[in-house]
């Protein structure tokens, strides 16, 4: 593992790799790494000659100051984890792994003036809830693409809408980069791994798997219930969870949205048959002051 914190150093390193005709895989992260990130890094190590992992908490994608301030920053532990993972990873093609940890000034030497618009795909779910978020993601991802010059970039499906936005970004800026979508990694109890999970209290962490349990039940319901009924049931079930289950005083799920959309267009569907590319359910829920997201596919039930 080679640790770099200067943009110029990264550019020089990848230029050499590119000149040798070798492939580069980029894994963009905001740190506080967990098994989900390691699965992306593992996939990138298998498929490329060189891998670049970036760790950068991107301020311009946070629309909530408190969320930015409280976002876990564990850089030393992250570096150790990657180093250990690389050492243990036998099934790999990559000969080099760079970890890029720029400061905000290094990443954005000039004030950021670019904004991106993604039309209908950002008008649903995360878009209205987090104004400016996807534009901020696009700015940093484009900057990382420019610096790391990857052939492939790796993203987790937990941020399902983010992947659609990045595909649209690539279409707009006409970069030829393969987006490799990696499945959600879950804890044994089903909770989708997320850096934000670290901020949950013990009681909230114990309750949190109810999100995925509810989503799985929704998938089963799709066999005999209408789309709107499934959506309403998920929202009501989570909102009423604390009434049916013993939780410490004041702890409850506050579902922000649960939407069922076409897997490609991300447009909400009214009928199961409207999802010509398959149906996906995406959720955002507040628990213990932490915003958690998750998703499930309905494809198998609807076959
Ligand atoms: O998914 C994330 O962690 C971030 O949105 C990303 C892609 C690293 C950009 O900051």
mmCIF file of C-alpha atoms and ligand atoms in Angstrom:
data_model
loop_
_atom_site.group_PDB
_atom_site.id
_atom_site.type_symbol
_atom_site.label_atom_id
_atom_site.label_comp_id
_atom_site.label_asym_id
_atom_site.label_seq_id
_atom_site.Cartn_x
_atom_site.Cartn_y
_atom_site.Cartn_z
ATOM 1 C CA UNK A 1 0.000 0.000 0.000
ATOM 2 C CA UNK A 2 1.286 3.425 -0.934
ATOM 3 C CA UNK A 3 -0.228 6.367 0.936
ATOM 4 C CA UNK A 4 -0.505 9.605 -1.036
ATOM 5 C CA UNK A 5 -2.090 12.862 0.032
ATOM 6 C CA UNK A 6 -1.088 15.146 -2.819
ATOM 7 C CA UNK A 7 -3.089 15.306 -6.053
ATOM 8 C CA UNK A 8 0.047 15.827 -8.154
ATOM 9 C CA UNK A 9 1.698 12.694 -6.748
ATOM 10 C CA UNK A 10 -1.378 10.650 -7.605
ATOM 11 C CA UNK A 11 -1.483 12.087 -11.124
ATOM 12 C CA UNK A 12 2.187 11.222 -11.674
ATOM 13 C CA UNK A 13 1.713 7.682 -10.377
ATOM 14 C CA UNK A 14 -1.316 6.932 -12.559
ATOM 15 C CA UNK A 15 0.271 8.505 -15.615
ATOM 16 C CA UNK A 16 3.100 5.983 -15.338
ATOM 17 C CA UNK A 17 0.613 3.111 -14.971
ATOM 18 C CA UNK A 18 -1.387 4.334 -17.987
ATOM 19 C CA UNK A 19 1.791 4.718 -20.099
ATOM 20 C CA UNK A 20 2.652 1.091 -19.351
ATOM 21 C CA UNK A 21 -0.760 0.104 -20.781
ATOM 22 C CA UNK A 22 -1.992 -1.142 -17.417
ATOM 23 C CA UNK A 23 -5.482 -0.841 -15.972
ATOM 24 C CA UNK A 24 -6.580 1.267 -13.013
ATOM 25 C CA UNK A 25 -9.542 0.643 -10.695
ATOM 26 C CA UNK A 26 -10.842 3.462 -8.485
ATOM 27 C CA UNK A 27 -12.711 2.917 -5.210
ATOM 28 C CA UNK A 28 -14.009 6.289 -3.963
ATOM 29 C CA UNK A 29 -14.868 6.333 -0.246
ATOM 30 C CA UNK A 30 -15.431 8.751 2.599
ATOM 31 C CA UNK A 31 -13.542 6.512 5.019
ATOM 32 C CA UNK A 32 -14.704 4.873 8.271
ATOM 33 C CA UNK A 33 -14.161 1.731 6.270
ATOM 34 C CA UNK A 34 -16.072 -1.504 6.851
ATOM 35 C CA UNK A 35 -16.525 -4.875 5.140
ATOM 36 C CA UNK A 36 -18.669 -3.232 2.463
ATOM 37 C CA UNK A 37 -15.763 -1.012 1.378
ATOM 38 C CA UNK A 38 -13.367 -3.954 1.596
ATOM 39 C CA UNK A 39 -15.597 -5.906 -0.807
ATOM 40 C CA UNK A 40 -15.247 -3.052 -3.337
ATOM 41 C CA UNK A 41 -11.474 -2.944 -2.821
ATOM 42 C CA UNK A 42 -11.278 -6.749 -3.172
ATOM 43 C CA UNK A 43 -13.178 -6.651 -6.456
ATOM 44 C CA UNK A 44 -10.954 -3.825 -7.732
ATOM 45 C CA UNK A 45 -7.788 -5.735 -6.764
ATOM 46 C CA UNK A 46 -9.035 -8.765 -8.724
ATOM 47 C CA UNK A 47 -9.859 -6.844 -11.894
ATOM 48 C CA UNK A 48 -7.116 -4.216 -12.308
ATOM 49 C CA UNK A 49 -3.328 -3.853 -12.414
ATOM 50 C CA UNK A 50 -3.416 -0.862 -10.076
ATOM 51 C CA UNK A 51 -6.034 0.197 -7.551
ATOM 52 C CA UNK A 52 -6.630 3.666 -6.144
ATOM 53 C CA UNK A 53 -8.740 3.950 -2.984
ATOM 54 C CA UNK A 54 -9.682 7.515 -2.097
ATOM 55 C CA UNK A 55 -10.671 8.548 1.409
ATOM 56 C CA UNK A 56 -12.204 12.000 1.481
ATOM 57 C CA UNK A 57 -15.163 13.321 3.454
ATOM 58 C CA UNK A 58 -16.542 15.579 0.743
ATOM 59 C CA UNK A 59 -18.028 18.668 2.428
ATOM 60 C CA UNK A 60 -19.969 19.836 -0.622
ATOM 61 C CA UNK A 61 -22.195 16.747 -0.733
ATOM 62 C CA UNK A 62 -23.518 17.306 2.803
ATOM 63 C CA UNK A 63 -26.633 19.446 2.981
ATOM 64 C CA UNK A 64 -26.719 19.058 6.755
ATOM 65 C CA UNK A 65 -23.918 20.719 8.770
ATOM 66 C CA UNK A 66 -24.370 18.396 11.753
ATOM 67 C CA UNK A 67 -24.151 15.295 9.547
ATOM 68 C CA UNK A 68 -20.849 16.589 8.107
ATOM 69 C CA UNK A 69 -19.453 17.384 11.547
ATOM 70 C CA UNK A 70 -20.481 14.017 12.984
ATOM 71 C CA UNK A 71 -19.370 11.944 9.996
ATOM 72 C CA UNK A 72 -16.878 9.435 11.445
ATOM 73 C CA UNK A 73 -13.253 10.156 10.551
ATOM 74 C CA UNK A 74 -10.950 7.218 11.337
ATOM 75 C CA UNK A 75 -8.099 7.675 8.912
ATOM 76 C CA UNK A 76 -5.383 5.815 10.856
ATOM 77 C CA UNK A 77 -7.633 2.786 11.408
ATOM 78 C CA UNK A 78 -8.695 2.923 7.733
ATOM 79 C CA UNK A 79 -5.094 2.840 6.534
ATOM 80 C CA UNK A 80 -4.296 -0.099 8.814
ATOM 81 C CA UNK A 81 -7.392 -1.964 7.633
ATOM 82 C CA UNK A 82 -6.498 -1.522 3.963
ATOM 83 C CA UNK A 83 -2.880 -2.520 4.573
ATOM 84 C CA UNK A 84 -3.946 -5.684 6.393
ATOM 85 C CA UNK A 85 -6.609 -6.477 3.803
ATOM 86 C CA UNK A 86 -4.139 -6.072 0.942
ATOM 87 C CA UNK A 87 -1.640 -8.324 2.717
ATOM 88 C CA UNK A 88 -4.271 -11.055 3.235
ATOM 89 C CA UNK A 89 -5.830 -10.755 -0.214
ATOM 90 C CA UNK A 90 -4.516 -13.704 -2.221
ATOM 91 C CA UNK A 91 -7.017 -13.617 -5.065
ATOM 92 C CA UNK A 92 -5.702 -10.489 -6.793
ATOM 93 C CA UNK A 93 -4.282 -9.203 -10.025
ATOM 94 C CA UNK A 94 -3.215 -5.742 -8.857
ATOM 95 C CA UNK A 95 0.454 -5.166 -8.137
ATOM 96 C CA UNK A 96 -0.048 -1.711 -6.660
ATOM 97 C CA UNK A 97 -2.557 -0.151 -4.286
ATOM 98 C CA UNK A 98 -2.563 3.596 -3.719
ATOM 99 C CA UNK A 99 -4.576 5.167 -0.925
ATOM 100 C CA UNK A 100 -5.299 8.826 -1.631
ATOM 101 C CA UNK A 101 -6.274 10.970 1.383
ATOM 102 C CA UNK A 102 -6.395 14.611 0.268
ATOM 103 C CA UNK A 103 -7.343 17.585 2.447
ATOM 104 C CA UNK A 104 -10.230 19.803 1.373
ATOM 105 C CA UNK A 105 -7.723 22.417 0.119
ATOM 106 C CA UNK A 106 -5.886 19.770 -1.914
ATOM 107 C CA UNK A 107 -9.106 18.494 -3.448
ATOM 108 C CA UNK A 108 -10.589 21.916 -4.118
ATOM 109 C CA UNK A 109 -7.727 24.400 -4.604
ATOM 110 C CA UNK A 110 -10.223 26.812 -6.223
ATOM 111 C CA UNK A 111 -13.737 27.562 -4.924
ATOM 112 C CA UNK A 112 -16.166 25.038 -6.426
ATOM 113 C CA UNK A 113 -18.472 26.697 -8.926
ATOM 114 C CA UNK A 114 -19.627 23.665 -10.966
ATOM 115 C CA UNK A 115 -23.112 22.324 -10.513
ATOM 116 C CA UNK A 116 -24.635 19.269 -12.142
ATOM 117 C CA UNK A 117 -28.240 18.459 -12.932
ATOM 118 C CA UNK A 118 -29.526 14.958 -13.495
ATOM 119 C CA UNK A 119 -33.187 15.537 -14.379
ATOM 120 C CA UNK A 120 -35.797 12.975 -13.403
ATOM 121 C CA UNK A 121 -33.392 10.592 -11.645
ATOM 122 C CA UNK A 122 -32.617 13.176 -8.971
ATOM 123 C CA UNK A 123 -36.175 14.392 -8.554
ATOM 124 C CA UNK A 124 -37.086 11.382 -6.393
ATOM 125 C CA UNK A 125 -35.976 9.858 -3.076
ATOM 126 C CA UNK A 126 -32.624 11.354 -1.959
ATOM 127 C CA UNK A 127 -32.878 14.272 -4.402
ATOM 128 C CA UNK A 128 -35.686 16.308 -2.766
ATOM 129 C CA UNK A 129 -34.524 15.307 0.749
ATOM 130 C CA UNK A 130 -30.923 16.386 0.207
ATOM 131 C CA UNK A 131 -30.829 19.431 -2.093
ATOM 132 C CA UNK A 132 -27.433 19.810 -3.780
ATOM 133 C CA UNK A 133 -26.231 16.404 -2.595
ATOM 134 C CA UNK A 134 -25.906 14.731 -5.979
ATOM 135 C CA UNK A 135 -24.270 17.760 -7.554
ATOM 136 C CA UNK A 136 -21.692 17.646 -4.736
ATOM 137 C CA UNK A 137 -21.156 13.925 -5.310
ATOM 138 C CA UNK A 138 -20.736 14.538 -9.046
ATOM 139 C CA UNK A 139 -18.156 17.284 -8.495
ATOM 140 C CA UNK A 140 -15.968 15.104 -6.274
ATOM 141 C CA UNK A 141 -16.367 11.955 -8.368
ATOM 142 C CA UNK A 142 -15.447 13.839 -11.549
ATOM 143 C CA UNK A 143 -12.405 15.314 -9.796
ATOM 144 C CA UNK A 144 -11.395 11.817 -8.653
ATOM 145 C CA UNK A 145 -11.896 10.492 -12.188
ATOM 146 C CA UNK A 146 -9.669 13.302 -13.518
ATOM 147 C CA UNK A 147 -6.953 12.606 -10.961
ATOM 148 C CA UNK A 148 -6.999 8.783 -10.906
ATOM 149 C CA UNK A 149 -7.801 8.224 -14.619
ATOM 150 C CA UNK A 150 -9.527 4.902 -13.874
ATOM 151 C CA UNK A 151 -10.722 2.299 -16.362
ATOM 152 C CA UNK A 152 -13.214 1.047 -13.766
ATOM 153 C CA UNK A 153 -14.835 2.619 -10.707
ATOM 154 C CA UNK A 154 -16.486 0.681 -7.898
ATOM 155 C CA UNK A 155 -19.669 1.696 -6.053
ATOM 156 C CA UNK A 156 -21.918 -0.112 -3.569
ATOM 157 C CA UNK A 157 -25.581 -0.735 -4.347
ATOM 158 C CA UNK A 158 -26.686 0.549 -0.956
ATOM 159 C CA UNK A 159 -26.446 4.014 -2.536
ATOM 160 C CA UNK A 160 -28.562 2.822 -5.431
ATOM 161 C CA UNK A 161 -29.588 6.259 -6.690
ATOM 162 C CA UNK A 162 -25.978 7.469 -6.493
ATOM 163 C CA UNK A 163 -24.965 4.809 -9.025
ATOM 164 C CA UNK A 164 -27.683 5.994 -11.436
ATOM 165 C CA UNK A 165 -26.462 9.569 -10.990
ATOM 166 C CA UNK A 166 -22.853 8.582 -11.687
ATOM 167 C CA UNK A 167 -23.880 6.709 -14.825
ATOM 168 C CA UNK A 168 -25.702 9.847 -15.959
ATOM 169 C CA UNK A 169 -22.642 11.959 -15.072
ATOM 170 C CA UNK A 170 -20.476 9.741 -17.283
ATOM 171 C CA UNK A 171 -22.984 10.121 -20.109
ATOM 172 C CA UNK A 172 -22.892 13.920 -19.727
ATOM 173 C CA UNK A 173 -19.112 14.295 -19.532
ATOM 174 C CA UNK A 174 -18.476 11.455 -22.030
ATOM 175 C CA UNK A 175 -15.847 9.620 -19.973
ATOM 176 C CA UNK A 176 -15.259 5.983 -20.857
ATOM 177 C CA UNK A 177 -15.193 4.362 -17.401
ATOM 178 C CA UNK A 178 -16.866 1.078 -16.437
ATOM 179 C CA UNK A 179 -19.028 1.401 -13.346
ATOM 180 C CA UNK A 180 -18.829 -1.803 -11.316
ATOM 181 C CA UNK A 181 -21.864 -2.135 -9.020
ATOM 182 C CA UNK A 182 -21.176 -4.212 -5.925
ATOM 183 C CA UNK A 183 -23.871 -5.851 -3.786
ATOM 184 C CA UNK A 184 -24.736 -4.548 -0.319
ATOM 185 C CA UNK A 185 -22.767 -6.198 2.477
ATOM 186 C CA UNK A 186 -24.912 -6.858 5.549
ATOM 187 C CA UNK A 187 -24.156 -7.632 9.175
ATOM 188 C CA UNK A 188 -25.274 -11.100 10.326
ATOM 189 C CA UNK A 189 -28.534 -9.585 11.574
ATOM 190 C CA UNK A 190 -29.259 -8.038 8.160
ATOM 191 C CA UNK A 191 -28.367 -4.385 8.791
ATOM 192 C CA UNK A 192 -26.719 -2.902 5.687
ATOM 193 C CA UNK A 193 -23.143 -1.935 6.588
ATOM 194 C CA UNK A 194 -22.657 1.807 6.629
ATOM 195 C CA UNK A 195 -20.089 4.161 8.127
ATOM 196 C CA UNK A 196 -23.005 5.890 9.882
ATOM 197 C CA UNK A 197 -23.868 2.705 11.841
ATOM 198 C CA UNK A 198 -20.962 3.539 14.153
ATOM 199 C CA UNK A 199 -23.008 6.502 15.438
ATOM 200 C CA UNK A 200 -25.922 4.339 16.633
ATOM 201 C CA UNK A 201 -26.338 3.754 20.378
ATOM 202 C CA UNK A 202 -26.304 0.101 21.496
ATOM 203 C CA UNK A 203 -30.123 0.046 21.727
ATOM 204 C CA UNK A 204 -30.540 1.631 18.303
ATOM 205 C CA UNK A 205 -28.023 -0.766 16.758
ATOM 206 C CA UNK A 206 -30.034 -3.653 18.201
ATOM 207 C CA UNK A 207 -33.280 -2.296 16.725
ATOM 208 C CA UNK A 208 -31.825 -1.260 13.341
ATOM 209 C CA UNK A 209 -32.141 -4.705 11.604
ATOM 210 C CA UNK A 210 -35.925 -4.084 11.647
ATOM 211 C CA UNK A 211 -35.343 -1.943 8.549
ATOM 212 C CA UNK A 212 -34.163 -4.864 6.428
ATOM 213 C CA UNK A 213 -36.689 -7.248 8.044
ATOM 214 C CA UNK A 214 -39.468 -4.884 6.986
ATOM 215 C CA UNK A 215 -38.061 -4.601 3.463
ATOM 216 C CA UNK A 216 -37.901 -8.376 3.142
ATOM 217 C CA UNK A 217 -41.517 -8.669 4.224
ATOM 218 C CA UNK A 218 -42.395 -6.004 1.650
ATOM 219 C CA UNK A 219 -40.764 -8.142 -1.038
ATOM 220 C CA UNK A 220 -42.980 -11.070 -0.033
ATOM 221 C CA UNK A 221 -46.084 -8.834 -0.016
ATOM 222 C CA UNK A 222 -45.407 -7.816 -3.606
ATOM 223 C CA UNK A 223 -46.816 -11.161 -4.683
ATOM 224 C CA UNK A 224 -50.346 -10.233 -3.640
ATOM 225 C CA UNK A 225 -50.466 -6.501 -2.736
ATOM 226 C CA UNK A 226 -50.555 -3.350 -4.872
ATOM 227 C CA UNK A 227 -47.485 -1.095 -5.013
ATOM 228 C CA UNK A 228 -49.097 1.729 -3.005
ATOM 229 C CA UNK A 229 -50.263 -0.669 -0.297
ATOM 230 C CA UNK A 230 -46.753 -2.105 0.097
ATOM 231 C CA UNK A 231 -45.293 1.408 0.307
ATOM 232 C CA UNK A 232 -47.800 2.472 2.937
ATOM 233 C CA UNK A 233 -47.301 -0.710 4.936
ATOM 234 C CA UNK A 234 -43.510 -0.226 5.110
ATOM 235 C CA UNK A 235 -43.818 3.396 6.264
ATOM 236 C CA UNK A 236 -46.469 2.559 8.873
ATOM 237 C CA UNK A 237 -44.744 -0.567 10.155
ATOM 238 C CA UNK A 238 -41.484 1.223 10.857
ATOM 239 C CA UNK A 239 -43.172 4.322 12.279
ATOM 240 C CA UNK A 240 -45.154 2.115 14.701
ATOM 241 C CA UNK A 241 -42.266 -0.219 15.558
ATOM 242 C CA UNK A 242 -41.649 1.334 18.993
ATOM 243 C CA UNK A 243 -45.292 0.712 19.938
ATOM 244 C CA UNK A 244 -45.012 -3.032 19.290
ATOM 245 C CA UNK A 245 -41.439 -3.616 20.497
ATOM 246 C CA UNK A 246 -39.622 -2.725 23.703
ATOM 247 C CA UNK A 247 -37.334 0.233 22.909
ATOM 248 C CA UNK A 248 -35.797 2.707 25.360
ATOM 249 C CA UNK A 249 -37.874 5.849 25.903
ATOM 250 C CA UNK A 250 -37.914 8.161 22.908
ATOM 251 C CA UNK A 251 -36.176 5.743 20.548
ATOM 252 C CA UNK A 252 -38.204 5.191 17.375
ATOM 253 C CA UNK A 253 -37.865 4.804 13.619
ATOM 254 C CA UNK A 254 -38.788 7.876 11.595
ATOM 255 C CA UNK A 255 -39.075 6.742 7.998
ATOM 256 C CA UNK A 256 -38.350 9.624 5.613
ATOM 257 C CA UNK A 257 -39.371 7.874 2.398
ATOM 258 C CA UNK A 258 -39.900 4.421 1.007
ATOM 259 C CA UNK A 259 -40.219 4.469 -2.749
ATOM 260 C CA UNK A 260 -40.663 1.687 -5.265
ATOM 261 C CA UNK A 261 -39.066 2.622 -8.573
ATOM 262 C CA UNK A 262 -38.081 1.208 -11.924
ATOM 263 C CA UNK A 263 -34.572 -0.201 -11.483
ATOM 264 C CA UNK A 264 -33.130 1.752 -14.420
ATOM 265 C CA UNK A 265 -35.147 4.948 -14.788
ATOM 266 C CA UNK A 266 -35.638 5.335 -11.022
ATOM 267 C CA UNK A 267 -39.138 6.607 -11.693
ATOM 268 C CA UNK A 268 -41.795 5.620 -9.126
ATOM 269 C CA UNK A 269 -44.142 2.928 -10.397
ATOM 270 C CA UNK A 270 -47.896 2.748 -9.854
ATOM 271 C CA UNK A 271 -48.305 -0.908 -10.839
ATOM 272 C CA UNK A 272 -45.810 -3.766 -10.627
ATOM 273 C CA UNK A 273 -46.144 -4.228 -14.398
ATOM 274 C CA UNK A 274 -44.857 -0.647 -14.942
ATOM 275 C CA UNK A 275 -41.352 -1.677 -13.838
ATOM 276 C CA UNK A 276 -40.101 -2.823 -17.228
ATOM 277 C CA UNK A 277 -36.499 -2.969 -15.947
ATOM 278 C CA UNK A 278 -37.373 -4.590 -12.622
ATOM 279 C CA UNK A 279 -38.551 -2.917 -9.432
ATOM 280 C CA UNK A 280 -36.384 -1.660 -6.586
ATOM 281 C CA UNK A 281 -37.485 -0.389 -3.183
ATOM 282 C CA UNK A 282 -35.336 2.320 -1.587
ATOM 283 C CA UNK A 283 -35.717 3.617 1.934
ATOM 284 C CA UNK A 284 -34.321 6.347 4.187
ATOM 285 C CA UNK A 285 -35.051 6.116 7.909
ATOM 286 C CA UNK A 286 -33.961 8.190 10.885
ATOM 287 C CA UNK A 287 -33.040 6.267 13.992
ATOM 288 C CA UNK A 288 -31.349 7.756 17.043
ATOM 289 C CA UNK A 289 -30.449 10.916 15.077
ATOM 290 C CA UNK A 290 -28.748 8.855 12.355
ATOM 291 C CA UNK A 291 -30.045 8.677 8.798
ATOM 292 C CA UNK A 292 -29.863 5.139 7.418
ATOM 293 C CA UNK A 293 -30.612 4.024 3.870
ATOM 294 C CA UNK A 294 -31.212 0.594 2.378
ATOM 295 C CA UNK A 295 -32.712 -1.030 -0.705
ATOM 296 C CA UNK A 296 -34.212 -4.306 -1.954
ATOM 297 C CA UNK A 297 -35.056 -5.739 -5.356
ATOM 298 C CA UNK A 298 -38.532 -7.048 -6.070
ATOM 299 C CA UNK A 299 -37.536 -8.906 -9.256
ATOM 300 C CA UNK A 300 -37.641 -12.460 -7.901
ATOM 301 C CA UNK A 301 -41.155 -12.099 -6.395
ATOM 302 C CA UNK A 302 -42.514 -10.498 -9.542
ATOM 303 C CA UNK A 303 -41.307 -13.197 -11.956
HETATM 304 O O1 LIG B 1 -20.647 6.859 -1.504
HETATM 305 C C1 LIG B 1 -19.804 7.599 -0.947
HETATM 306 O O2 LIG B 1 -19.139 7.244 0.007
HETATM 307 C C2 LIG B 1 -19.588 9.019 -1.495
HETATM 308 O O3 LIG B 1 -20.781 9.569 -1.933
HETATM 309 C C3 LIG B 1 -18.518 9.065 -2.603
HETATM 310 C C4 LIG B 1 -18.937 8.312 -3.831
HETATM 311 C C5 LIG B 1 -17.208 8.531 -2.067
HETATM 312 C C6 LIG B 1 -18.288 10.528 -3.032
HETATM 313 O O4 LIG B 1 -17.882 11.308 -1.958
#
